[in-house]
Coordinates of C-alpha atoms in Angstrom, one line a residue:
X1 CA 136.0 100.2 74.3
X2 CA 132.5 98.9 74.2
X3 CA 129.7 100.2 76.7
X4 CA 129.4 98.5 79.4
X5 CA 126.9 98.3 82.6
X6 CA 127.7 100.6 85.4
X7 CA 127.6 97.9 87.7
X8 CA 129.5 95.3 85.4
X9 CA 132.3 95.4 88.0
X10 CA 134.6 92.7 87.6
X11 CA 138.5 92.6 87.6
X12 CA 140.0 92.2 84.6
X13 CA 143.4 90.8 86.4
X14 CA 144.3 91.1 89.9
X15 CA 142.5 90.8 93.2
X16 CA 139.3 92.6 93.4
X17 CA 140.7 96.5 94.9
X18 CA 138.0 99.1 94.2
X19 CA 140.5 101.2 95.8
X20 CA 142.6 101.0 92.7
X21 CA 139.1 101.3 90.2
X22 CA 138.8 103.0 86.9
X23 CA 135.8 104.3 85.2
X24 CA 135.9 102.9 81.7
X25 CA 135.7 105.8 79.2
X26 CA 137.0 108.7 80.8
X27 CA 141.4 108.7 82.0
X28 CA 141.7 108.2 85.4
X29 CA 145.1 110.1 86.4
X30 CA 144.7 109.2 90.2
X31 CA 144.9 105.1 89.0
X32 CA 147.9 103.9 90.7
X33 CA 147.7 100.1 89.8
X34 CA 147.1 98.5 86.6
X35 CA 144.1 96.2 88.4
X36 CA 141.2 98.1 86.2
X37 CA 137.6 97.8 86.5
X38 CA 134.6 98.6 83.7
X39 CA 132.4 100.7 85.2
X40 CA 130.0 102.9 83.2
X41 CA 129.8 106.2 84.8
X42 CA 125.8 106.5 84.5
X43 CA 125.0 109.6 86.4
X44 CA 121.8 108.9 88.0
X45 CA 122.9 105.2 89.3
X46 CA 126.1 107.0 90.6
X47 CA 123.1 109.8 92.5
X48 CA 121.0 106.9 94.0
X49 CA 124.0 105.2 95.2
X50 CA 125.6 108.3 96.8
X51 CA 122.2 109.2 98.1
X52 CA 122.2 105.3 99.8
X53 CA 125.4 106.0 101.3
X54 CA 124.9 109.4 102.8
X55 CA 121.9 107.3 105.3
X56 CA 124.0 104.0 105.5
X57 CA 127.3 102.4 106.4
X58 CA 128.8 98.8 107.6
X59 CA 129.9 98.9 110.9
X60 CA 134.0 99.2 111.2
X61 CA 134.8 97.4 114.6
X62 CA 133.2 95.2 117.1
X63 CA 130.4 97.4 118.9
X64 CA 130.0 99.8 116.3
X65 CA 126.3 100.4 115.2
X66 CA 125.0 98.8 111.7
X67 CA 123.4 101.6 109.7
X68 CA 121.0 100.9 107.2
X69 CA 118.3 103.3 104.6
X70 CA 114.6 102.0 104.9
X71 CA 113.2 101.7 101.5
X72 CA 110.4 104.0 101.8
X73 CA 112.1 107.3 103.1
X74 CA 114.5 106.4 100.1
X75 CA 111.4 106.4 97.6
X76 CA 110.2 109.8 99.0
X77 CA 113.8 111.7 98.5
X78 CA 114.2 109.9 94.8
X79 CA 110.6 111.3 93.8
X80 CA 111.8 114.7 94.8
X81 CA 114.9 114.7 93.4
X82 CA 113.1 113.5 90.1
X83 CA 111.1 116.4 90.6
X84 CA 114.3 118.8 91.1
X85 CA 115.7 117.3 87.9
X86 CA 118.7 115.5 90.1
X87 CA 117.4 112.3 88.7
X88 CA 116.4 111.3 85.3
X89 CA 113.8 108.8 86.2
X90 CA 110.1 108.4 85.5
X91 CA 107.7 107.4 88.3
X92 CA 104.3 106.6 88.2
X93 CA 101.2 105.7 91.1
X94 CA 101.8 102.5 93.3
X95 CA 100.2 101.4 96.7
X96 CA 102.8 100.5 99.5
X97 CA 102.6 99.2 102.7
X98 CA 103.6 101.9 105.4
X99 CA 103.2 101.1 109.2
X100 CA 102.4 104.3 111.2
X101 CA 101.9 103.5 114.7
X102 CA 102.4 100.0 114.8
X103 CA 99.2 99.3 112.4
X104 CA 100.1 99.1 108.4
X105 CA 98.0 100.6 106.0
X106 CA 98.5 100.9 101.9
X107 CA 99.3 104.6 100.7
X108 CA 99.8 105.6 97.4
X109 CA 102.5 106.7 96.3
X110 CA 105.1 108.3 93.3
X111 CA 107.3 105.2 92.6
X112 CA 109.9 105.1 90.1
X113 CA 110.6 101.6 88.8
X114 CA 114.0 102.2 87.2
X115 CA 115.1 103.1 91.1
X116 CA 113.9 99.5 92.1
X117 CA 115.8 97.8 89.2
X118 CA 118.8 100.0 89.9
X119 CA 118.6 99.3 93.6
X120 CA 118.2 95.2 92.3
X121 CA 121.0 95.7 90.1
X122 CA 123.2 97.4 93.1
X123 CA 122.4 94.4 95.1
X124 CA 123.4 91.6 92.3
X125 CA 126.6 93.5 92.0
X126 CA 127.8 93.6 95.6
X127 CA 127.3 97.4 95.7
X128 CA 124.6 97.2 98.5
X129 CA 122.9 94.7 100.7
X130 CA 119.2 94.4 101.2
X131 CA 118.2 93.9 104.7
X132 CA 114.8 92.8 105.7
X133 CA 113.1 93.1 108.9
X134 CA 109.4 93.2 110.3
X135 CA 107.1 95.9 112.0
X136 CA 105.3 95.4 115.2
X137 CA 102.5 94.3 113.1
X138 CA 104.7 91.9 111.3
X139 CA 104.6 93.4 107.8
X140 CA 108.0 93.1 105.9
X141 CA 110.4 96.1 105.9
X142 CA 113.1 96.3 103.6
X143 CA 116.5 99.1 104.3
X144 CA 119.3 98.8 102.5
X145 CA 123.4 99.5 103.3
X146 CA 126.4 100.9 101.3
X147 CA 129.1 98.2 100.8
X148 CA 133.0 98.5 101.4
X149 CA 132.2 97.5 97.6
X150 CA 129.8 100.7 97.2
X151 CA 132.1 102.9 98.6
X152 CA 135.1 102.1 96.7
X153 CA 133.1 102.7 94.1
X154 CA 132.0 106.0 95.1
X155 CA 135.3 106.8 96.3
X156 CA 136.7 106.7 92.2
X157 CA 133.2 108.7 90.9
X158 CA 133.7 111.9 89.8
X159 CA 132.7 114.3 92.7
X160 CA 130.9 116.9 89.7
X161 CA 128.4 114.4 89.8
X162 CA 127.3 114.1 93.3
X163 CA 127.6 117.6 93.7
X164 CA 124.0 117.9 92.8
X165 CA 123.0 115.4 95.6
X166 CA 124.6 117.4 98.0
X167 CA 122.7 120.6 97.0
X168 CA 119.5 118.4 97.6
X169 CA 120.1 116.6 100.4
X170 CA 121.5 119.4 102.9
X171 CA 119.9 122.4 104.5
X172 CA 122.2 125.3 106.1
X173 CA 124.4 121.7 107.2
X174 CA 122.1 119.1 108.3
X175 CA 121.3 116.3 105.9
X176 CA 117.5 115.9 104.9
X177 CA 115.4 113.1 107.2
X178 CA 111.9 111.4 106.2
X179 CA 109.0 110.8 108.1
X180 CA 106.1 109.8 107.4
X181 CA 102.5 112.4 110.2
X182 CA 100.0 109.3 109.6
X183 CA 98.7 111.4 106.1
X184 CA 101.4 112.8 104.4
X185 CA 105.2 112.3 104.8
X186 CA 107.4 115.5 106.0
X187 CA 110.9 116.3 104.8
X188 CA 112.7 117.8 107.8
X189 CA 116.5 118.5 109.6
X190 CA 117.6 118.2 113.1
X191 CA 117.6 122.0 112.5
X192 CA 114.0 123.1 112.7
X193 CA 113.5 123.3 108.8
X194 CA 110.4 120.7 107.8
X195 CA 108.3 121.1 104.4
X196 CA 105.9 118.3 103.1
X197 CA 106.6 116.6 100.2
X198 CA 103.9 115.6 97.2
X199 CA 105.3 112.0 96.4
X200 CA 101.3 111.1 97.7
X201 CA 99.7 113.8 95.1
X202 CA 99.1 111.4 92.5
X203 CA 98.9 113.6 89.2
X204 CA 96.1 113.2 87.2
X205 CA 95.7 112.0 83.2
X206 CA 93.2 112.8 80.7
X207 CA 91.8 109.4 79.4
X208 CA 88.5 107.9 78.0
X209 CA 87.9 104.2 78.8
X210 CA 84.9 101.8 77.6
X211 CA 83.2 99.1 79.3
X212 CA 85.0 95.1 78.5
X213 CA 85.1 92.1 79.7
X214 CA 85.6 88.8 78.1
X215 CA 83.2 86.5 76.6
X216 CA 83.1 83.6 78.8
X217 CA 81.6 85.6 81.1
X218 CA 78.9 86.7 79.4
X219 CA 75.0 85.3 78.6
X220 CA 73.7 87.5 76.1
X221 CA 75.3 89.3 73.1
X222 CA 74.1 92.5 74.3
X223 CA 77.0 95.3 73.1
X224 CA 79.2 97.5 75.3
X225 CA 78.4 100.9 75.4
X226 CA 81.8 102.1 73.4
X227 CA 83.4 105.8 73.9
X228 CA 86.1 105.7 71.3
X229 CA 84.2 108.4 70.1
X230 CA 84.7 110.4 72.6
X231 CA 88.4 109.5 72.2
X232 CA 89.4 113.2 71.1
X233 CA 88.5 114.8 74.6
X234 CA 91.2 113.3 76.3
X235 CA 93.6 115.4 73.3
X236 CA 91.5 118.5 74.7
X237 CA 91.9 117.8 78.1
X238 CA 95.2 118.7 80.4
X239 CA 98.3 116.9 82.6
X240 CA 98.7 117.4 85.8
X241 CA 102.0 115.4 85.4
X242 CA 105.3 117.1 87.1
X243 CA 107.8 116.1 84.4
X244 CA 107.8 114.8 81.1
X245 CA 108.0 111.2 80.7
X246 CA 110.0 108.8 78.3
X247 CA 107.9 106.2 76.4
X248 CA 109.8 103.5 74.8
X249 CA 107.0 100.5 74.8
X250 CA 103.5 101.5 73.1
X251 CA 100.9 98.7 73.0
X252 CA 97.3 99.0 70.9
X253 CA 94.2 97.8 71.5
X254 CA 94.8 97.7 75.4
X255 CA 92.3 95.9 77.6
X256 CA 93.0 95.7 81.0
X257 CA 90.9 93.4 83.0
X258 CA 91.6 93.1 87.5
X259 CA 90.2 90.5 89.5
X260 CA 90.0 89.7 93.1
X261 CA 87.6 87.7 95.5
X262 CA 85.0 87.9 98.2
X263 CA 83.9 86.1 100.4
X264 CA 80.1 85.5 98.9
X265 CA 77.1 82.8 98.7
X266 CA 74.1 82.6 96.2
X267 CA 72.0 84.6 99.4
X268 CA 74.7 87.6 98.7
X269 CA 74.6 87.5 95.0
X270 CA 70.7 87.7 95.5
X271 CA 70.2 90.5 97.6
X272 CA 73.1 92.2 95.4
X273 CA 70.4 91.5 91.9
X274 CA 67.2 92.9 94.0
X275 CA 69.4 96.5 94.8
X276 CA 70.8 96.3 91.3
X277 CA 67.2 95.8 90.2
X278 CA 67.9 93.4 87.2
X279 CA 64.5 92.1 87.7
X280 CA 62.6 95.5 87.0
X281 CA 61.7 96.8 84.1
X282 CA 64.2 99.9 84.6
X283 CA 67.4 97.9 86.0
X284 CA 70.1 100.2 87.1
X285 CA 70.4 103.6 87.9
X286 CA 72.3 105.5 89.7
X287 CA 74.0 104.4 92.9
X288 CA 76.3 106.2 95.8
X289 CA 78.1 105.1 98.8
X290 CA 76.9 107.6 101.0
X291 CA 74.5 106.7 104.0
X292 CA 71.1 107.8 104.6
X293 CA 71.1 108.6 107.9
X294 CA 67.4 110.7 107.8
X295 CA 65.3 108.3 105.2
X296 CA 62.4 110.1 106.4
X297 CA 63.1 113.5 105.1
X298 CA 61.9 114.9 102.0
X299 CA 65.4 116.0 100.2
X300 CA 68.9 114.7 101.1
X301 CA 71.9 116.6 99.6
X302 CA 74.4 114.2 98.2
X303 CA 78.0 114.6 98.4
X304 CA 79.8 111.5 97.3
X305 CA 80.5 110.3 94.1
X306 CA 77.3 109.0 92.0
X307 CA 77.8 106.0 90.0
X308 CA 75.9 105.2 86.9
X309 CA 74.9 101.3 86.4
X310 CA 73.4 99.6 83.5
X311 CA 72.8 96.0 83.6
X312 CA 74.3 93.6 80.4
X313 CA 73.0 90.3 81.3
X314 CA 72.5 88.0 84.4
X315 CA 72.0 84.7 85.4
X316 CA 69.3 84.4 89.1
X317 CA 71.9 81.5 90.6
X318 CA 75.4 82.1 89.0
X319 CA 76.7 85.9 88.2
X320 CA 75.6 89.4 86.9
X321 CA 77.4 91.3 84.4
X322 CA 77.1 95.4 84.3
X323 CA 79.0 98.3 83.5
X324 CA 79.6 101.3 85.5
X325 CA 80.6 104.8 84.9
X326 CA 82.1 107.2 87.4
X327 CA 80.4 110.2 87.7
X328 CA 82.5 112.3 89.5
X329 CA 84.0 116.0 88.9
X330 CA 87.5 116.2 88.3
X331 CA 89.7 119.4 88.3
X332 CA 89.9 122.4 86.3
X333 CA 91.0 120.9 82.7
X334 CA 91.1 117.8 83.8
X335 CA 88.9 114.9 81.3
X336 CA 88.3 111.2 82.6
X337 CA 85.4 109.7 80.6
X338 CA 85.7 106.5 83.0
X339 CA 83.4 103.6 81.6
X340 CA 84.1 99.4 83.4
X341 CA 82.3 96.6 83.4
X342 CA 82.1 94.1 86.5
X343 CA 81.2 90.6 86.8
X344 CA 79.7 89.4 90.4
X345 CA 79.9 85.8 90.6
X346 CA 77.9 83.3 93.3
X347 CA 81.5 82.2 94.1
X348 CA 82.6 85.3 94.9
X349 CA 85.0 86.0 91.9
X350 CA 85.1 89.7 91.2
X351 CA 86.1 90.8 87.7
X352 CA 86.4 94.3 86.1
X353 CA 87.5 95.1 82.6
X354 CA 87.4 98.0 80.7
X355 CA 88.9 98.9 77.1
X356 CA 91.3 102.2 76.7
X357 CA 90.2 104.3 73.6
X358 CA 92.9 107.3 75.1
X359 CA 95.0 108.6 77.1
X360 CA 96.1 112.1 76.2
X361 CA 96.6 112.7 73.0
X362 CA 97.2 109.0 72.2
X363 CA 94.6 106.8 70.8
X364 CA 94.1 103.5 71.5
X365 CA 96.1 102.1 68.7
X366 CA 99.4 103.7 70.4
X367 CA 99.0 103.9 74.1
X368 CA 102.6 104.0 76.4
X369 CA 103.4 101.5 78.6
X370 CA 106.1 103.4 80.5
X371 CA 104.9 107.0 80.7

């Protein structure tokens, strides 16, 4: 027989009876009725469900409670069983909302994407259903719960599967439990035992980047300052990845360009060319975010990050164009050669671009998309 999705379920004859399913592929000696099912046995969408049911369940009878998985304790056990190898995903950085408190505030975080098209997929299918609520500051939280649907399922999956899971999820008896100390989020078990888990470490990449934006937004033909030459210290650098990804997409000649507004008047814009300095004769320089709080003293000692400007071109009532470069110290073996450009606009339009000439050993003419 063909392959087929996982999550194609649908009866070939019959009523629907997940009690009486059978995994395409593999004989099913406990099959009792000749209703069949395909279902591909994909291991890790069989893990994520089983991990989904372990937290969840529908409620049997009239006053029994509704129990659901919220979608962010979920994302923190997937990244560590990613990083256990119980899960063949890839993950990568993502801000989400998490409340703490009763005030919501974006963390970043290790994501994996194919969970969140598996966990779509699960809900097309009838496998799971995706409950929504709010926070006490009304931001949207989403949980989700194992259908009779899912657990038949489960029921007919072969139990070597999910034995992994089980390994992962239990300490000396009690299952693993997710919460999140207002900096960090903490695995832990009724039990006592508590460790904290790295889905916020965001790993680092070597990478060289080079100043870009697009023409329309420029006055002058003055040339970016380009570091494809530079291109070969990324090879040299390290990873600070956990696991190995998969690429299957590779794009060339990436520019990546982010946008966003302000509020902002031509008054703003102003006093934002006079601390540039795009009227003096040595425009730019080198800028921080830190405050003087002693300008009277002879030294300060600087300890945030320094930022190198160098203005492109500008016009008094409408926008300034500059690029930037990041000069800040990044760990042992570590090489990010980080080079933007901004626009400032008098309507208050912010746009960035910048130009990848690496990212590792790959050069810009074969960068990944998914790793």
């Amino acid at each position: 027989m063909g392959k087929v999705s996982l999550l194609d379920v649908a009866p070939a004859q019959g009523p629907p009876d997940l009690g009486q399913a059978t995994m395409y592929g593999a004989p099913d000696p406990l099959a009792a009725s000749s209703s069949r099912f395909s279902i591909l046995t994909n291991p890790d969408q069989i893990r994520l469900l089983y991990i989904i049911s372990k937290y969840s369940s529908p409620a049997r009878k009239a006053g029994e409670e509704e129990l659901c998985m919220r979608y962010i304790p979920l994302a923190v056990l997937v990244y560590e069983a990613i990083i256990e190898e119980i899960l063949q995903y890839d993950y990568g950085p993502a801000s989400r909302p998490i409340c703490y408190n009763g005030v919501t505030r974006n963390v970043w975080m290790n994501i994996s994407q194919e969970c969140v098209a598996a966990l779509e997929d699960f809900i097309m299918k009838g496998l799971v259903y995706h409950v929504k609520l709010q926070s006490r500051d009304f931001t949207t939280v989403s949980a989700f719960q194992i259908t009779d649907k899912g657990q038949g399922f489960l029921a007919r999956a072969p139990k070597t599967i999910t034995l992994k899971v089980d390994d992962f999820l239990y300490r000396a008896g009690d299952i693993l439990q997710v919460r999140f100390n207002g900096q960090e989020f903490e695995m832990y078990t009724d039990a006592g035992y508590c460790v904290l888990s790295k889905v916020t470490d965001i790993e680092d990449l070597s990478y060289v980047s080079s100043p870009w934006l697009p023409k329309c937004l420029r006055y002058n033909d003055k040339p970016f300052r380009s570091m494809e030459h530079r291109a070969y210290e990324a090879a040299q650098g390290a990873s600070a990845a956990a696991t190995e990804m998969t690429s299957l997409i590779y794009l060339k000649n990436v520019s990546l360009m982010l946008s966003e507004w302000l509020p902002m008047g031509p008054n703003q814009l102003t006093y934002l060319q006079d601390r540039l300095g795009v009227f003096g004769r040595s425009a730019g320089g080198l800028f921080t975010a830190q405050v003087d709080v002693e300008p009277a003293r002879t030294r300060f000692v600087c300890r945030d990050t320094m930022t190198r400007v160098r203005i492109l071109d500008f016009s008094p009532v409408e926008a300034v164009n500059f690029e930037a470069e990041i000069c800040e110290p990044e760990e042992e073996n570590i090489t990010q050669i980080e080079f933007f450009a901004i626009n400032v606009s008098v309507d208050g339009s912010i746009t960035m671009g910048l130009a990848i000439d690496a990212v590792g050993s790959s050069l810009r003419d074969r960068i990944s998309l998914d790793a």
